[in-house]
XYZ file of C-alpha atoms in Angstrom:
247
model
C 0.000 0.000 0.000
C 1.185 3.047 -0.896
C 0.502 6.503 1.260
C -1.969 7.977 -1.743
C -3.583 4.738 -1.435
C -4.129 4.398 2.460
C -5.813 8.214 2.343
C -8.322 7.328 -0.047
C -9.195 3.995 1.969
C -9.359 6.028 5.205
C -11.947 8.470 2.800
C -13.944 5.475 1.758
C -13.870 4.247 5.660
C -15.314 7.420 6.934
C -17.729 7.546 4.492
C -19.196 4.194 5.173
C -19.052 5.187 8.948
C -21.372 8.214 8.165
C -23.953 5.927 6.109
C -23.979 2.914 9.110
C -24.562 5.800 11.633
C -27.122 6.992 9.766
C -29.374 4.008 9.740
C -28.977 3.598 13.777
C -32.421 4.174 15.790
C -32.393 7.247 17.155
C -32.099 6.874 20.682
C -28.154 5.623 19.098
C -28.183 8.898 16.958
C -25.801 11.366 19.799
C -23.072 8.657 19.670
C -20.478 9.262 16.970
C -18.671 6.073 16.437
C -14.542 6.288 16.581
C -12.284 4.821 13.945
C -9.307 3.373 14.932
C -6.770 2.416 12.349
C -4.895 -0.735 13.287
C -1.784 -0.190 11.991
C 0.021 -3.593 12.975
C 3.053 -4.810 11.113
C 2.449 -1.507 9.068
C 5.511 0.984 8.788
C 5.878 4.373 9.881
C 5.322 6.165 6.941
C 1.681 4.921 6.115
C 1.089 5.923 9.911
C 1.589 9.151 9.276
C 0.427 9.680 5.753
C -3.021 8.652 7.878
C -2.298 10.740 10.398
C -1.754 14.048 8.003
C -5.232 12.967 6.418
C -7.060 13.625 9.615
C -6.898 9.779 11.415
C -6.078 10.765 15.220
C -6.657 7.371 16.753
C -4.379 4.046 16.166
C -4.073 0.603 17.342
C -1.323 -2.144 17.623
C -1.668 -5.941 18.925
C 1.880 -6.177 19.949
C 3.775 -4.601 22.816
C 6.700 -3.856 21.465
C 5.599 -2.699 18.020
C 3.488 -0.275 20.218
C 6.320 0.887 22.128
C 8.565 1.419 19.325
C 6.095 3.246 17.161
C 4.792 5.511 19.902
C 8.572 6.733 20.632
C 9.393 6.997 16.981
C 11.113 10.336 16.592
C 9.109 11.140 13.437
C 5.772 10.109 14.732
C 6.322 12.216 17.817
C 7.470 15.339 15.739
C 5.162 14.605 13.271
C 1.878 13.646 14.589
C 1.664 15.424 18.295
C -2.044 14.673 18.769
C -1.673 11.074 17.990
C -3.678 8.241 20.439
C -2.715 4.893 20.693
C -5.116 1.820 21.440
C -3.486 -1.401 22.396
C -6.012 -4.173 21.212
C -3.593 -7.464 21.357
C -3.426 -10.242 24.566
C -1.033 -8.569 26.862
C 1.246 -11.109 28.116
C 2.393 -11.108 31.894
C 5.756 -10.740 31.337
C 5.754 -7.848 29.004
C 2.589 -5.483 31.080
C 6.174 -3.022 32.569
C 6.715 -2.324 28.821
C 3.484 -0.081 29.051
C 5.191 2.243 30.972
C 6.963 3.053 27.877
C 4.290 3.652 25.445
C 4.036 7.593 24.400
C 0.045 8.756 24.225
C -1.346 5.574 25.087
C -5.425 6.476 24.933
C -7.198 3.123 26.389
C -5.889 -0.826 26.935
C -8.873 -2.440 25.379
C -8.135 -6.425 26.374
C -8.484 -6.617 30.180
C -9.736 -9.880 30.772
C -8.478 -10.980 34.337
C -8.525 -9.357 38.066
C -5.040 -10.328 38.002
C -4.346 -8.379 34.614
C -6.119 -5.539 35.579
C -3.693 -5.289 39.018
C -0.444 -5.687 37.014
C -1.417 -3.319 34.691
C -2.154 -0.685 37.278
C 0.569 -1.639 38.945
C 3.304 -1.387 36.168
C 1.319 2.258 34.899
C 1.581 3.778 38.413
C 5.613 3.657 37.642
C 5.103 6.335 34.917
C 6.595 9.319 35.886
C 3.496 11.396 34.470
C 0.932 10.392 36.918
C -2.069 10.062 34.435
C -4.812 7.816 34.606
C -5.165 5.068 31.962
C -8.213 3.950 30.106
C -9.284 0.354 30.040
C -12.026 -1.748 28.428
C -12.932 -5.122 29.447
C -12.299 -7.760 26.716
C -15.732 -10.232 26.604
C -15.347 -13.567 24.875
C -18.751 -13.177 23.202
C -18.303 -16.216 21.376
C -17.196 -18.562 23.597
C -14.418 -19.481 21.133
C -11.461 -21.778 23.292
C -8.737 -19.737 21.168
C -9.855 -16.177 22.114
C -9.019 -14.227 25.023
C -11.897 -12.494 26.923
C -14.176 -13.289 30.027
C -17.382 -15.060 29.929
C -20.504 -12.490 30.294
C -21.372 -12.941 33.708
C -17.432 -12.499 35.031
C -18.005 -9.347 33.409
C -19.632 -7.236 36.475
C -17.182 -8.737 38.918
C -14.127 -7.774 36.749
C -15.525 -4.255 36.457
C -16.001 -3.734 40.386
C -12.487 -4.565 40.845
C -11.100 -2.243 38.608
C -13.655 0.491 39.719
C -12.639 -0.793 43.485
C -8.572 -1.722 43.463
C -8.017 0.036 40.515
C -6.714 3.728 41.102
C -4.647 4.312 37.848
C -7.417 2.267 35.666
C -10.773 3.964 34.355
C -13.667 1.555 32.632
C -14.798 3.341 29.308
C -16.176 0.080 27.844
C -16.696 -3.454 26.627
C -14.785 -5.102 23.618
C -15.407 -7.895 21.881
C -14.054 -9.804 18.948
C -16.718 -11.362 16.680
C -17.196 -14.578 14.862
C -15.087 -14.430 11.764
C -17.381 -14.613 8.633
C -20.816 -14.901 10.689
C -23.400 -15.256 7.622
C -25.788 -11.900 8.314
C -28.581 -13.672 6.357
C -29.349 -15.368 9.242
C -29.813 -11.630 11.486
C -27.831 -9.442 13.178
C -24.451 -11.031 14.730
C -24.962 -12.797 18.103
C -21.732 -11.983 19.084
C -22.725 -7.710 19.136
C -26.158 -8.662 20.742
C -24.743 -10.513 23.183
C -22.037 -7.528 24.396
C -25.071 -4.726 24.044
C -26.674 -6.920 26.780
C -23.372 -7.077 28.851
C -23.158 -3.480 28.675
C -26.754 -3.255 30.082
C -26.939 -5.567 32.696
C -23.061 -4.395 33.355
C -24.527 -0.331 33.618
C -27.712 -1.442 35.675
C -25.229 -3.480 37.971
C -23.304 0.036 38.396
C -26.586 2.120 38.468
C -24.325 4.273 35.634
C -26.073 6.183 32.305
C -25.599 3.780 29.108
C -23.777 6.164 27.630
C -20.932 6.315 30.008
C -19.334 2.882 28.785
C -18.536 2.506 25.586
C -18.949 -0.333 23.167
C -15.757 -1.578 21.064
C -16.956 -3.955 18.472
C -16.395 -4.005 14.692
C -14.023 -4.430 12.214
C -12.989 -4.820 8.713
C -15.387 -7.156 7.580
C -18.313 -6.032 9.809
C -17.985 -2.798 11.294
C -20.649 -1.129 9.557
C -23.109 -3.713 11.449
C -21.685 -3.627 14.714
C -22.074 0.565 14.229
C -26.293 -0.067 13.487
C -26.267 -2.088 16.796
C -24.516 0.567 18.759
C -20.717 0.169 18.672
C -18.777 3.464 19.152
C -15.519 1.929 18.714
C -14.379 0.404 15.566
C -11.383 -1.472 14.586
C -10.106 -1.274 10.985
C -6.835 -2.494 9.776
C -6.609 -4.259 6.506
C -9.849 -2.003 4.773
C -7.368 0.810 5.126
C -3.901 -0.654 4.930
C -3.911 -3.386 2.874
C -3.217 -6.877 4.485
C -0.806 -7.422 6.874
C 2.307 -9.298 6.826
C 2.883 -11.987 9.063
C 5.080 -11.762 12.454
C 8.041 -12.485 12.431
């Protein structure tokens, strides 16, 4: 992909944003949906060609790639206003190389008590005492191979980062979805399924619906997940061509 080409997907993206939000009922109408561009395995340069073109939020599935990128000298200089989402399994081991990540914006794959306490932990070690946003990750499909807690650990999870927490703020729920789910046969189980999380999750709080967010949605399917009230999308390849494997 070149950089022309990644600003005209990024249009196209947008655009289709715009047209999904319009068809949401209107008691969905006041939330504007974000995009985040996942720019995983992608270089610099397309980063920033985004960037110039108006993109202000990013994510990355691996640590270190995050950590890199987000002290690159260019991307600093270059794109001051930039936010960073970190939407990969955060491994034990690597949760102190947070600390090192330059405008970090949310950690969107909390999934354990335990998680949640290392990654306060390890953040409170940042010499700009900020508070970090989290979401909880929610295995919607019950899928052995994804990461995520089951629905009803969801409430519990949330109390303790609400409770034990002090460097952690909930914004929201995330979910993966079913690769390829056939919409013939009605709107994705998997985005139902994390609305009513959300619910039963804000009545548990006695919060406003509104105050957590819903992260669901990407290349193949965001434009659904947006009618059914995501305000958080994930696009990677739709804007920056496929990725190359890890090395």
């Amino acid at each position: 992909m070149t950089a022309e080409s990644v600003v005209s997907s990024l249009k196209c993206i947008l655009e289709r944003i715009v047209v999904a939000s319009s068809k949401r009922p209107m008691d969905l109408q006041n939330v504007i949906p974000r995009l985040v561009a996942v720019s995983k395995t992608k270089p610099k340069e397309l980063v920033i060609a985004a960037y110039n073109s108006g993109q202000r939020h990013f994510g990355e599935n691996y640590i270190q790639e995050l950590v890199d990128k987000s002290n690159d000298a260019e991307i600093l200089e270059k794109c001051k206003e930039i936010q960073w989402h970190f939407i990969g399994h955060l491994q034990s081991n690597k949760i102190n190389k947070l600390a090192a990540v330059k405008n970090l914006f949310v950690i969107e794959t909390i999934d354990s008590e335990k998680l949640a306490t290392l990654i306060n932990n390890a953040w409170s070690k940042k010499q700009e005492k900020e508070i970090l946003n989290c979401m909880i990750q929610v295995n919607t499909s019950g899928e052995e191979g994804k990461s995520g807690v089951k629905c009803n650990e969801v409430t519990g999870l949330a109390t303790h980062i609400i409770k034990n927490c002090s460097n952690l703020k909930l914004i929201g729920l995330m979910t993966i979805g079913e690769f390829g789910y056939d919409y013939s046969k009605g709107p994705n189980p998997d985005f139902v399924l994390l609305v009513e999380c959300r619910e039963k999750l804000c009545q548990s709080l006695d919060v406003p619906r509104d105050s957590l967010e819903l992260s669901m949605g990407m290349s193949d399917d965001f434009e659904y997940a947006i009618e059914m009230g995501s305000s958080n999308v994930r696009v990677g390849s739709s804007i920056f061509g496929m990725r190359e494997k890890k090395q």
